Coordinates of C-alpha atoms in Angstrom, one line a residue:
Chain M
X17 CA 87.3 76.5 74.6
X18 CA 86.0 76.0 78.1
X19 CA 88.1 73.0 78.9
X20 CA 91.1 74.8 77.6
X21 CA 91.0 77.2 80.6
X22 CA 91.8 74.1 82.7
X23 CA 95.1 73.9 80.9
X24 CA 95.9 77.4 82.2
X25 CA 95.1 76.4 85.8
X26 CA 97.3 73.4 85.3
X27 CA 100.1 75.6 84.1
X28 CA 99.6 77.8 87.2
X29 CA 100.1 74.9 89.5
X30 CA 103.0 73.5 87.4
X31 CA 104.7 76.9 88.0
X32 CA 104.1 76.5 91.7
X33 CA 105.4 72.9 91.9
X34 CA 108.4 73.7 89.7
X35 CA 109.3 76.6 92.1
X36 CA 108.8 74.5 95.2
X37 CA 110.8 71.7 93.6
X38 CA 113.8 74.0 93.0
X39 CA 113.7 75.1 96.6
X40 CA 113.5 71.5 97.9
X41 CA 116.4 70.4 95.7
X42 CA 118.4 73.2 97.2
X43 CA 117.6 71.9 100.7
X44 CA 118.9 68.4 99.9
X45 CA 119.5 66.2 102.0
X46 CA 117.3 67.9 104.7
X47 CA 114.2 68.5 102.6
X48 CA 111.4 70.3 104.3
X49 CA 108.2 68.8 102.9
X50 CA 105.8 70.9 105.1
X51 CA 104.4 73.2 102.3
X52 CA 103.6 70.2 100.0
X53 CA 100.3 69.0 101.5
X54 CA 99.0 72.6 101.5
X55 CA 100.2 73.2 98.0
X56 CA 98.5 70.0 96.8
X57 CA 95.3 71.1 98.6
X58 CA 95.4 74.5 97.0
X59 CA 96.0 72.9 93.6
X60 CA 93.0 70.5 93.9
X61 CA 90.8 73.3 95.2
X62 CA 91.9 75.6 92.3
X63 CA 91.1 72.9 89.7
X64 CA 87.7 72.1 91.3
X65 CA 86.8 75.8 91.4
X66 CA 87.7 76.2 87.8
X67 CA 85.6 73.2 86.8
X68 CA 82.7 74.8 88.8
X69 CA 83.2 78.1 87.0
X70 CA 83.3 76.4 83.6
X71 CA 79.8 75.2 84.3
X72 CA 78.8 78.8 84.3
X73 CA 76.1 78.7 86.9
X74 CA 77.2 81.8 88.8
X75 CA 79.6 83.3 86.4
X76 CA 80.3 83.3 82.6
X77 CA 83.9 84.3 82.8
X78 CA 86.6 81.6 82.8
X79 CA 89.7 83.6 82.2
X80 CA 90.0 85.8 85.3
X81 CA 90.4 83.0 87.8
X82 CA 93.4 81.3 86.1
X83 CA 95.1 84.7 86.0
X84 CA 94.5 85.2 89.7
X85 CA 95.9 81.8 90.4
X86 CA 99.0 82.7 88.3
X87 CA 99.7 85.6 90.5
X88 CA 99.1 83.6 93.7
X89 CA 101.3 80.7 92.7
X90 CA 104.1 83.1 91.7
X91 CA 103.7 84.8 95.1
X92 CA 103.8 81.5 96.9
X93 CA 107.1 80.4 95.3
X94 CA 108.6 83.8 95.9
X95 CA 107.6 83.6 99.6
X96 CA 108.9 80.0 99.9
X97 CA 112.2 81.3 98.7
X98 CA 112.3 84.7 100.6
X99 CA 110.5 83.8 103.9
X100 CA 109.9 80.0 104.1
X101 CA 108.1 80.5 107.3
X102 CA 105.4 82.5 105.6
X103 CA 104.8 80.1 102.8
X104 CA 102.3 77.8 104.6
X105 CA 100.3 80.8 106.0
X106 CA 100.1 82.3 102.5
X107 CA 98.9 79.0 101.1
X108 CA 96.3 78.9 103.8
X109 CA 95.2 82.5 103.0
X110 CA 95.0 81.5 99.3
X111 CA 92.6 78.7 100.2
X112 CA 90.6 80.9 102.5
X113 CA 90.4 83.5 99.7
X114 CA 89.1 80.9 97.3
X115 CA 86.4 79.8 99.8
X116 CA 85.5 83.5 100.3
X117 CA 85.2 83.9 96.5
X118 CA 82.9 80.9 96.3
X119 CA 80.8 82.4 99.1
X120 CA 80.6 85.7 97.3
X121 CA 79.5 83.9 94.1
X122 CA 76.9 81.9 96.0
X123 CA 75.4 85.1 97.6
X124 CA 75.9 87.2 94.5
X125 CA 72.2 87.9 94.0
X126 CA 71.8 89.3 97.5
X127 CA 75.0 91.3 97.2
X128 CA 73.9 92.8 94.0
X129 CA 70.7 93.9 95.7
X130 CA 72.7 95.5 98.5
X131 CA 74.8 97.5 96.1
X132 CA 72.2 100.2 95.7
X133 CA 72.2 101.5 99.3
X134 CA 74.6 104.2 98.5
X135 CA 74.7 106.2 101.8
X136 CA 74.9 103.1 104.0
X137 CA 77.9 102.0 101.9
X138 CA 79.4 105.5 102.2
X139 CA 79.0 105.5 106.0
X140 CA 80.4 101.9 106.2
X141 CA 83.4 103.1 104.2
X142 CA 84.1 105.8 106.7
X143 CA 83.5 103.6 109.7
X144 CA 85.8 100.9 108.4
X145 CA 88.5 103.5 107.8
X146 CA 87.9 105.2 111.1
X147 CA 88.3 101.8 112.9
X148 CA 92.0 101.8 112.2
X149 CA 92.3 105.4 113.3
X150 CA 90.7 104.6 116.7
X151 CA 91.9 101.1 117.5
X152 CA 94.8 100.9 115.0
X153 CA 98.1 99.3 115.9
X154 CA 101.3 100.4 114.3
X155 CA 103.0 97.6 112.2
X156 CA 105.8 98.5 109.8
X157 CA 105.6 102.2 110.1
X158 CA 101.9 102.8 109.4
X159 CA 99.1 102.7 111.9
X160 CA 96.6 100.9 109.9
X161 CA 96.3 97.5 111.5
X162 CA 93.5 96.1 113.7
X163 CA 94.5 93.3 116.0
X164 CA 91.7 90.8 116.5
X165 CA 93.0 88.1 118.8
X166 CA 95.4 85.9 116.8
X167 CA 94.9 87.7 113.4
X168 CA 95.7 91.2 112.4
X169 CA 93.5 92.8 109.7
X170 CA 94.2 95.8 107.5
X171 CA 90.8 97.6 107.3
X172 CA 91.9 99.8 104.4
X173 CA 92.0 96.7 102.1
X174 CA 88.3 96.2 102.8
X175 CA 87.5 99.9 102.8
X176 CA 88.7 99.8 99.1
X177 CA 85.8 97.4 98.2
X178 CA 83.3 99.5 100.1
X179 CA 84.5 102.7 98.4
X180 CA 84.1 101.3 94.9
X181 CA 80.6 100.1 95.8
X182 CA 79.7 103.5 97.3
X183 CA 81.1 105.5 94.4
X184 CA 79.4 103.2 91.8
X185 CA 76.0 103.5 93.6
X186 CA 76.3 107.2 94.1
X187 CA 77.4 108.0 90.5
X188 CA 74.9 105.7 88.8
X189 CA 72.2 107.4 90.8
X190 CA 73.4 111.0 90.5
X191 CA 75.3 110.9 87.2
X192 CA 72.7 112.7 85.2
X193 CA 72.3 115.4 87.9
X194 CA 76.1 115.9 88.2
X195 CA 76.1 116.4 84.4
X196 CA 72.9 118.4 83.9
X197 CA 73.1 121.4 86.3
X198 CA 76.4 122.9 85.5
X199 CA 77.9 126.3 85.7
X200 CA 80.7 127.5 83.6
X201 CA 83.8 128.6 85.5
X202 CA 86.8 129.4 83.3
X203 CA 87.0 126.3 81.1
X204 CA 85.5 124.0 83.8
X205 CA 81.9 122.9 84.1
X206 CA 81.1 123.0 87.8
X207 CA 78.1 121.2 89.2
X208 CA 76.2 122.8 92.1
X209 CA 78.1 122.2 95.3
X210 CA 75.2 120.2 97.0
X211 CA 75.4 117.5 94.4
X212 CA 79.1 116.9 94.7
X213 CA 79.4 117.5 98.4
X214 CA 79.0 113.9 99.6
X215 CA 81.6 112.9 97.0
X216 CA 84.1 115.5 98.2
X217 CA 83.5 114.6 101.9
X218 CA 84.2 110.9 101.3
X219 CA 87.3 111.7 99.2
X220 CA 88.6 114.2 101.7
X221 CA 88.1 112.2 104.8
X222 CA 89.5 109.0 103.3
X223 CA 92.6 110.8 102.2
X224 CA 93.1 112.8 105.3
X225 CA 92.9 109.6 107.4
X226 CA 95.6 108.0 105.3
X227 CA 97.9 110.9 105.5
X228 CA 97.5 111.0 109.3
X229 CA 98.0 107.2 109.5
X230 CA 101.1 107.4 107.3
X231 CA 99.6 105.0 104.8
X232 CA 100.4 107.0 101.7
X233 CA 100.0 104.1 99.3
X234 CA 96.4 103.6 100.2
X235 CA 95.8 107.3 100.1
X236 CA 97.1 107.5 96.5
X237 CA 95.2 104.4 95.5
X238 CA 91.9 105.7 97.0
X239 CA 92.4 109.0 95.3
X240 CA 93.1 107.4 91.9
X241 CA 90.1 105.1 92.2
X242 CA 87.8 108.0 93.1
X243 CA 89.0 110.1 90.1
X244 CA 88.8 107.3 87.6
X245 CA 85.3 106.3 88.8
X246 CA 84.0 109.9 88.8
X247 CA 85.3 110.3 85.2
X248 CA 83.7 107.0 84.1
X249 CA 80.4 107.8 85.9
X250 CA 80.0 111.3 84.5
X251 CA 82.2 111.4 81.4
X252 CA 83.2 115.0 82.3
X253 CA 86.8 116.0 82.2
X254 CA 86.1 118.9 84.6
X255 CA 86.2 116.5 87.5
X256 CA 89.6 115.3 86.6
X257 CA 90.9 118.9 86.6
X258 CA 89.2 119.6 89.9
X259 CA 90.7 116.4 91.3
X260 CA 94.2 117.3 90.0
X261 CA 93.8 120.7 91.6
X262 CA 92.9 119.0 94.9
X263 CA 95.7 116.6 94.6
X264 CA 98.2 119.3 94.0
X265 CA 97.0 121.3 96.9
X266 CA 96.9 118.2 99.2
X267 CA 100.4 117.2 98.1
X268 CA 101.8 120.6 98.7
X269 CA 100.2 120.9 102.2
X270 CA 101.3 117.4 103.3
X271 CA 104.8 118.1 102.0
X272 CA 104.9 121.2 104.1
X273 CA 103.5 119.7 107.3
X274 CA 104.5 116.0 107.4
X275 CA 108.1 114.9 107.6
X276 CA 107.5 111.4 106.3
X277 CA 106.0 112.8 103.1
X278 CA 109.1 115.0 102.7
X279 CA 111.4 112.0 103.2
X280 CA 109.6 110.0 100.6
X281 CA 109.6 112.7 98.1
X282 CA 113.3 113.6 98.6
X283 CA 114.3 109.9 98.3
X284 CA 112.5 109.8 95.0
X285 CA 114.3 112.9 93.7
X286 CA 117.7 111.7 94.7
X287 CA 118.1 108.3 96.3
X288 CA 121.9 108.6 96.1
X289 CA 122.0 111.4 98.7
X290 CA 121.7 108.9 101.5
X291 CA 121.9 105.4 100.0
X292 CA 122.8 103.6 103.2
X293 CA 120.2 105.3 105.4
X294 CA 116.7 106.6 104.4
X295 CA 117.0 105.5 100.8
X296 CA 118.4 102.1 101.6
X297 CA 115.2 100.2 100.6
X298 CA 114.8 101.9 97.2
X299 CA 118.5 101.7 96.4
X300 CA 118.7 98.0 97.2
X301 CA 115.6 97.5 95.0
X302 CA 117.3 99.3 92.1
X303 CA 120.4 97.1 92.6
X304 CA 118.1 94.0 92.5
X305 CA 116.7 95.1 89.1
X306 CA 120.2 95.8 87.8
X307 CA 121.5 92.4 89.0
X308 CA 118.6 90.6 87.4
X309 CA 119.1 91.8 83.9
X310 CA 117.1 90.3 81.1
X311 CA 117.0 86.6 82.1
X312 CA 117.4 87.0 85.8
X313 CA 120.0 85.4 88.1
X314 CA 117.9 82.2 88.2
X315 CA 115.4 81.3 90.9
X316 CA 117.1 81.0 94.3
X317 CA 120.3 82.3 92.8
X318 CA 119.9 86.0 93.6
X319 CA 120.2 88.0 96.9
X320 CA 116.8 89.7 97.2
X321 CA 117.0 89.2 101.0
X322 CA 119.1 92.4 101.2
X323 CA 115.9 94.5 100.6
X324 CA 113.9 95.2 103.7
X325 CA 110.2 94.2 103.5
X326 CA 111.0 92.2 100.4
X327 CA 108.1 89.7 101.1
X328 CA 105.4 92.3 101.0
X329 CA 105.9 95.6 99.3
X330 CA 109.1 94.8 97.5
X331 CA 108.3 91.3 96.1
X332 CA 108.4 92.7 92.6
X333 CA 112.1 93.5 93.0
X334 CA 112.7 90.0 94.1
X335 CA 111.0 88.7 91.0
X336 CA 113.0 91.2 88.9
X337 CA 116.3 89.9 90.4
X338 CA 115.6 86.2 90.1
X339 CA 113.4 86.0 87.0
X340 CA 114.7 89.1 85.3
X341 CA 113.0 91.4 82.8
X342 CA 111.2 88.3 81.4
X343 CA 109.5 87.5 84.6
X344 CA 108.6 91.2 85.2
X345 CA 107.2 91.6 81.7
X346 CA 105.1 88.5 82.1
X347 CA 103.6 89.7 85.4
X348 CA 102.8 93.1 84.0
X349 CA 101.3 91.6 80.9
X350 CA 99.0 89.4 83.0
X351 CA 97.9 92.4 85.1
X352 CA 97.1 94.2 81.9
X353 CA 95.1 91.3 80.6
X354 CA 93.3 91.0 83.9
X355 CA 92.4 94.7 83.6
X356 CA 91.2 94.2 80.0
X357 CA 89.1 91.2 81.0
X358 CA 87.6 93.3 83.8
X359 CA 86.7 96.1 81.5
X360 CA 85.2 93.6 79.0
X361 CA 83.0 92.3 81.9
X362 CA 82.0 95.9 82.7
X363 CA 81.1 96.7 79.2
X364 CA 78.8 93.7 78.9
X365 CA 76.8 94.6 82.1
X366 CA 73.3 95.8 81.5
X367 CA 73.0 98.2 84.4
X368 CA 75.1 101.3 84.8
X369 CA 75.6 100.4 88.5
X370 CA 77.1 97.0 87.6
X371 CA 79.3 98.5 84.9
X372 CA 80.7 101.0 87.4
X373 CA 81.3 98.3 90.0
X374 CA 83.0 96.0 87.6
X375 CA 85.2 98.7 86.1
X376 CA 85.9 100.1 89.6
X377 CA 87.3 96.7 90.8
X378 CA 89.4 96.3 87.7
X379 CA 90.8 99.8 88.1
X380 CA 91.4 99.2 91.8
X381 CA 93.5 96.1 91.2
X382 CA 95.3 97.5 88.2
X383 CA 96.1 100.9 89.9
X384 CA 97.3 99.1 93.0
X385 CA 99.7 97.0 90.9
X386 CA 100.8 100.1 89.0
X387 CA 101.5 102.2 92.1
X388 CA 103.7 99.6 93.8
X389 CA 105.5 98.6 90.6
X390 CA 106.1 102.3 89.8
X391 CA 107.3 102.7 93.4
X392 CA 109.9 100.0 93.5
X393 CA 111.3 101.0 90.1
X394 CA 111.5 104.6 91.3
X395 CA 109.1 105.8 88.6
X396 CA 106.9 107.4 91.2
X397 CA 107.8 108.2 94.9
X398 CA 107.6 105.0 96.9
X399 CA 104.3 104.4 98.7
X400 CA 104.0 101.1 100.5
X401 CA 101.1 99.0 99.3
X402 CA 100.8 95.3 98.4
X403 CA 101.2 93.9 94.9
X404 CA 97.7 92.3 94.5
X405 CA 97.7 88.5 95.0
X406 CA 101.5 88.2 94.9
X407 CA 102.6 90.0 98.1
X408 CA 102.3 88.3 101.5
X409 CA 99.2 89.4 103.3
X410 CA 95.9 87.9 104.4
X411 CA 93.8 91.0 104.2
X412 CA 95.1 91.8 100.8
X413 CA 94.5 88.3 99.6
X414 CA 91.0 88.0 101.0
X415 CA 89.8 91.4 99.8
X416 CA 91.3 90.7 96.4
X417 CA 89.3 87.5 96.2
X418 CA 86.1 89.3 97.3
X419 CA 86.6 91.7 94.4
X420 CA 87.3 88.9 92.0
X421 CA 84.2 87.1 93.2
X422 CA 82.0 90.1 92.6
X423 CA 83.6 90.7 89.2
X424 CA 82.9 87.1 88.2
X425 CA 79.3 87.3 89.5
X426 CA 78.8 90.5 87.4
X427 CA 80.0 88.7 84.3
X428 CA 77.0 86.4 84.5
X429 CA 74.6 87.4 81.8
X430 CA 71.1 88.1 83.1
X431 CA 68.3 86.4 81.4
X432 CA 66.0 88.6 79.3
X433 CA 62.5 88.1 80.4
X434 CA 59.3 89.1 78.6
X435 CA 58.1 92.5 79.3
Chain A
X10 CA 126.9 60.0 96.2
X11 CA 128.4 61.8 93.2
X12 CA 125.6 60.3 91.0
X13 CA 122.8 61.8 93.1
X14 CA 124.6 65.2 93.2
X15 CA 124.7 65.2 89.4
X16 CA 121.1 64.2 89.2
X17 CA 120.0 66.9 91.6
X18 CA 122.1 69.5 89.7
X19 CA 120.6 68.6 86.3
X20 CA 117.1 68.4 87.8
X21 CA 117.6 71.8 89.3
X22 CA 118.7 73.4 86.1
X23 CA 115.9 71.8 84.1
X24 CA 113.4 73.2 86.7
X25 CA 115.0 76.6 86.5
X26 CA 114.5 76.9 82.8
X27 CA 111.2 75.1 83.0
X28 CA 109.9 77.8 85.3
X29 CA 110.8 80.6 82.9
X30 CA 109.3 78.6 80.0
X31 CA 106.2 77.9 81.9
X32 CA 105.7 81.6 82.6
X33 CA 106.1 82.4 78.9
X34 CA 103.8 79.5 78.0
X35 CA 101.1 80.8 80.3
X36 CA 101.0 84.2 78.8
X37 CA 101.2 82.9 75.3
X38 CA 98.3 80.5 75.8
X39 CA 96.3 83.1 77.7
X40 CA 96.6 85.6 74.9
X41 CA 95.7 83.1 72.3
X42 CA 92.6 81.8 74.2
X43 CA 91.4 85.2 75.1
X44 CA 91.8 86.4 71.5
X45 CA 89.7 83.5 70.3
X46 CA 87.2 84.0 73.0
X47 CA 86.6 87.7 72.1
X48 CA 85.7 86.7 68.5
X49 CA 82.0 86.1 69.1
X50 CA 80.7 82.8 68.0
X51 CA 77.0 82.7 67.1
X52 CA 76.1 79.3 68.3
X53 CA 72.6 79.7 69.7
X54 CA 70.8 81.4 66.8
X55 CA 68.8 78.3 66.1
X56 CA 69.0 76.9 69.6
X57 CA 65.7 75.8 71.1
X58 CA 64.9 78.2 73.9
X59 CA 62.1 77.6 76.3
X60 CA 59.2 79.8 75.5
X61 CA 56.7 79.5 78.3
X62 CA 53.8 81.9 78.9
X63 CA 55.1 84.1 76.1
X64 CA 53.6 84.2 72.7
X65 CA 56.1 86.0 70.5
X66 CA 59.9 86.1 70.0
X67 CA 62.2 88.6 68.3
X68 CA 65.4 87.1 67.1
X69 CA 68.3 89.4 66.2
X70 CA 69.6 88.6 62.8
X71 CA 71.8 91.7 62.3
X72 CA 72.9 94.4 64.7
X73 CA 75.6 97.0 65.0
X74 CA 76.7 95.4 68.2
X75 CA 77.9 92.0 67.1
X76 CA 77.4 90.5 70.5
X77 CA 73.6 90.9 70.1
X78 CA 73.4 88.8 67.0
X79 CA 71.5 85.6 67.7
X80 CA 69.9 86.9 70.9
X81 CA 66.2 86.1 71.3
X82 CA 63.8 88.4 73.1
X83 CA 60.6 86.7 74.2
X84 CA 57.6 88.8 75.2
X85 CA 53.9 88.5 75.6
X86 CA 52.2 91.9 75.7
X87 CA 54.5 94.6 74.8
X88 CA 58.1 95.3 73.9
X89 CA 59.9 98.5 73.0
X90 CA 63.0 99.0 70.8
X91 CA 65.3 101.9 70.8
X92 CA 68.6 103.5 71.8
X93 CA 67.4 104.8 75.2
X94 CA 68.2 102.7 78.2
X95 CA 64.6 102.4 79.3
X96 CA 63.7 100.3 76.3
X97 CA 63.2 96.5 76.6
X98 CA 65.6 96.0 73.7
X99 CA 68.4 98.6 73.9
X100 CA 70.2 99.1 70.6
X101 CA 73.7 100.6 70.8
X102 CA 73.3 102.0 67.3
X103 CA 73.6 105.6 66.1
X104 CA 70.9 105.0 63.4
X105 CA 68.3 104.1 66.0
X106 CA 66.2 106.7 67.8
X107 CA 65.8 106.8 71.5
X108 CA 62.3 105.4 71.4
X109 CA 62.3 103.8 68.0
X110 CA 59.4 101.3 67.8
X111 CA 57.0 99.4 69.9
X112 CA 55.3 96.1 69.4
X113 CA 52.1 95.4 71.3
X114 CA 49.3 92.8 71.5
X115 CA 46.1 94.0 70.0
X116 CA 43.1 91.7 69.6
X117 CA 45.3 88.6 69.7
X118 CA 47.5 90.0 67.0
X119 CA 50.7 91.8 67.3
X120 CA 51.0 95.4 66.1
X121 CA 54.1 97.3 65.4
X122 CA 54.2 101.1 65.7
X123 CA 56.9 103.5 64.8
X124 CA 57.4 106.0 67.7
X125 CA 58.4 108.9 65.5
X126 CA 61.9 107.7 64.7
X127 CA 64.2 109.6 62.4
X128 CA 65.3 106.7 60.2
X129 CA 61.9 104.9 60.1
X130 CA 61.0 101.3 60.9
X131 CA 60.8 98.8 58.1
X132 CA 58.8 95.6 57.9
X133 CA 60.0 93.3 55.1
X134 CA 61.9 96.3 53.7
X135 CA 58.8 98.5 53.5
X136 CA 58.7 101.6 55.7
X137 CA 55.7 101.5 57.9
X138 CA 53.2 104.3 58.4
X139 CA 51.2 104.3 61.6
X140 CA 50.4 100.9 62.9
X141 CA 50.8 97.6 61.1
X142 CA 50.0 94.0 61.9
X143 CA 52.8 91.5 62.1
X144 CA 52.9 88.0 60.9
X145 CA 55.2 85.2 61.9
X146 CA 58.4 85.4 59.8
X147 CA 58.3 89.1 59.2
X148 CA 61.6 90.9 59.1
X149 CA 61.7 94.1 61.2
X150 CA 64.5 96.6 60.5
X151 CA 65.3 99.3 63.2
X152 CA 68.4 101.4 62.4
X153 CA 71.0 98.9 61.3
X154 CA 69.5 96.0 63.2
X155 CA 67.2 93.4 61.8
X156 CA 64.9 91.2 63.8
X157 CA 62.8 88.2 62.8
X158 CA 59.4 88.2 64.4
X159 CA 58.1 84.8 65.3
X160 CA 55.0 83.5 67.2

């Protein structure tokens, strides 16, 4: 069983090399071999890491990593086709991500101990999110980038991890209190305000910052994560109702006051009102889906280059056009299985804190994939966010691998000692 | 020149279809493996575990939660069994009480005591009243779980 997981890793890299091979054949006779050494390096690293995971010293899960590599190799071949110049950087980020994951696994014991300092984590979340508000630089329409010398970082990607850790620590500590002292109000059970206040403050500030920074995708993601985790931590549906109320209120207010929210919403209602202007991106994405059909146009045979930002937010449309319904379904199925595996890990944890952390990370990755896939297919209003592990982006890649590292370390069964 | 063009063309087509097939193959294999993996295999029930500094072991023979079957809990002085999370052995079983039973060392012998459970604690299929000494090989039933006591 354990060695069979290596087969999956091998298939991942076969996909990568098949894709790169197609692109190189198209370039004949002036073939650009530059991504090859990096791709080989990544493949060797992936196989070595899987061999290491199979030994089970720091983790007992062997299926999550092949799935992550599946997404990354698909992302790399899509980038090699869409923006060849970004292919090597993405491979480099993949390797950095794998190293970071190993680091997280190595220090997993210390990190697990750090997970219980809830208020420090809460403050860190706010600081990280505030950083971009104070020193942020605007790239691609939202002011959520930090420029540190040669690299630019998206702090919200890392704020996500901190938020999950904070909520898990807070809820596992206060879960009983949030449930015990309740007052009936209509059909809702309301906890006393002083127990829920820290939670509300963190939610509110996080969301306000995103609306101000025009990063609606992250705002929606943070909100969904907070709601899911509160529900898991307390098991009380009242919180979901309160959150929905909040959400409705927030949505109405931001629709009234912010023009970019209005634009997004109107595009969603009727993209055909202005297909060449404001709705251009969404309309081109829908065309891409239509052009792909069931089997797709064939890799490198479509025209996904017409969609703006196709290499980050809209990479799923490019997959849809070139690999068709088949490719899309496969990607979505693997996301679902990653989520399933994450929840399995969460259910096997002994401590409530660890359960919440593992479930929180699975939900974060899954919701993120859902929001952007729903956005590009016009199922929900479009909110720019990366498709985890597939889109181009260093911050997104590294933070994804940190989450996977923590998830894997939580899957390690703790030894039962004598009392 | 024509020859290489044809070779490249066919290679390209083969890779195109190969890519799609590989995607499908990955999902197929992943589902198959994960399905097999989730069916729990009891492989370590008779495995030799290191018992150092501990004098007694409880082996799970049956449990409502299949993943517990085969687990061994080693202890030296005291161990508690029940549904509550503060027990040493936490049973996720609706037939077990929150604090169901405890085993403790008393005069170099192990004693089991029922902590006032609803469904009683059984040793070798006999319900126990008060405290009772345990011998190696005794079968302890708590709720729907069965443990083997060993020294």
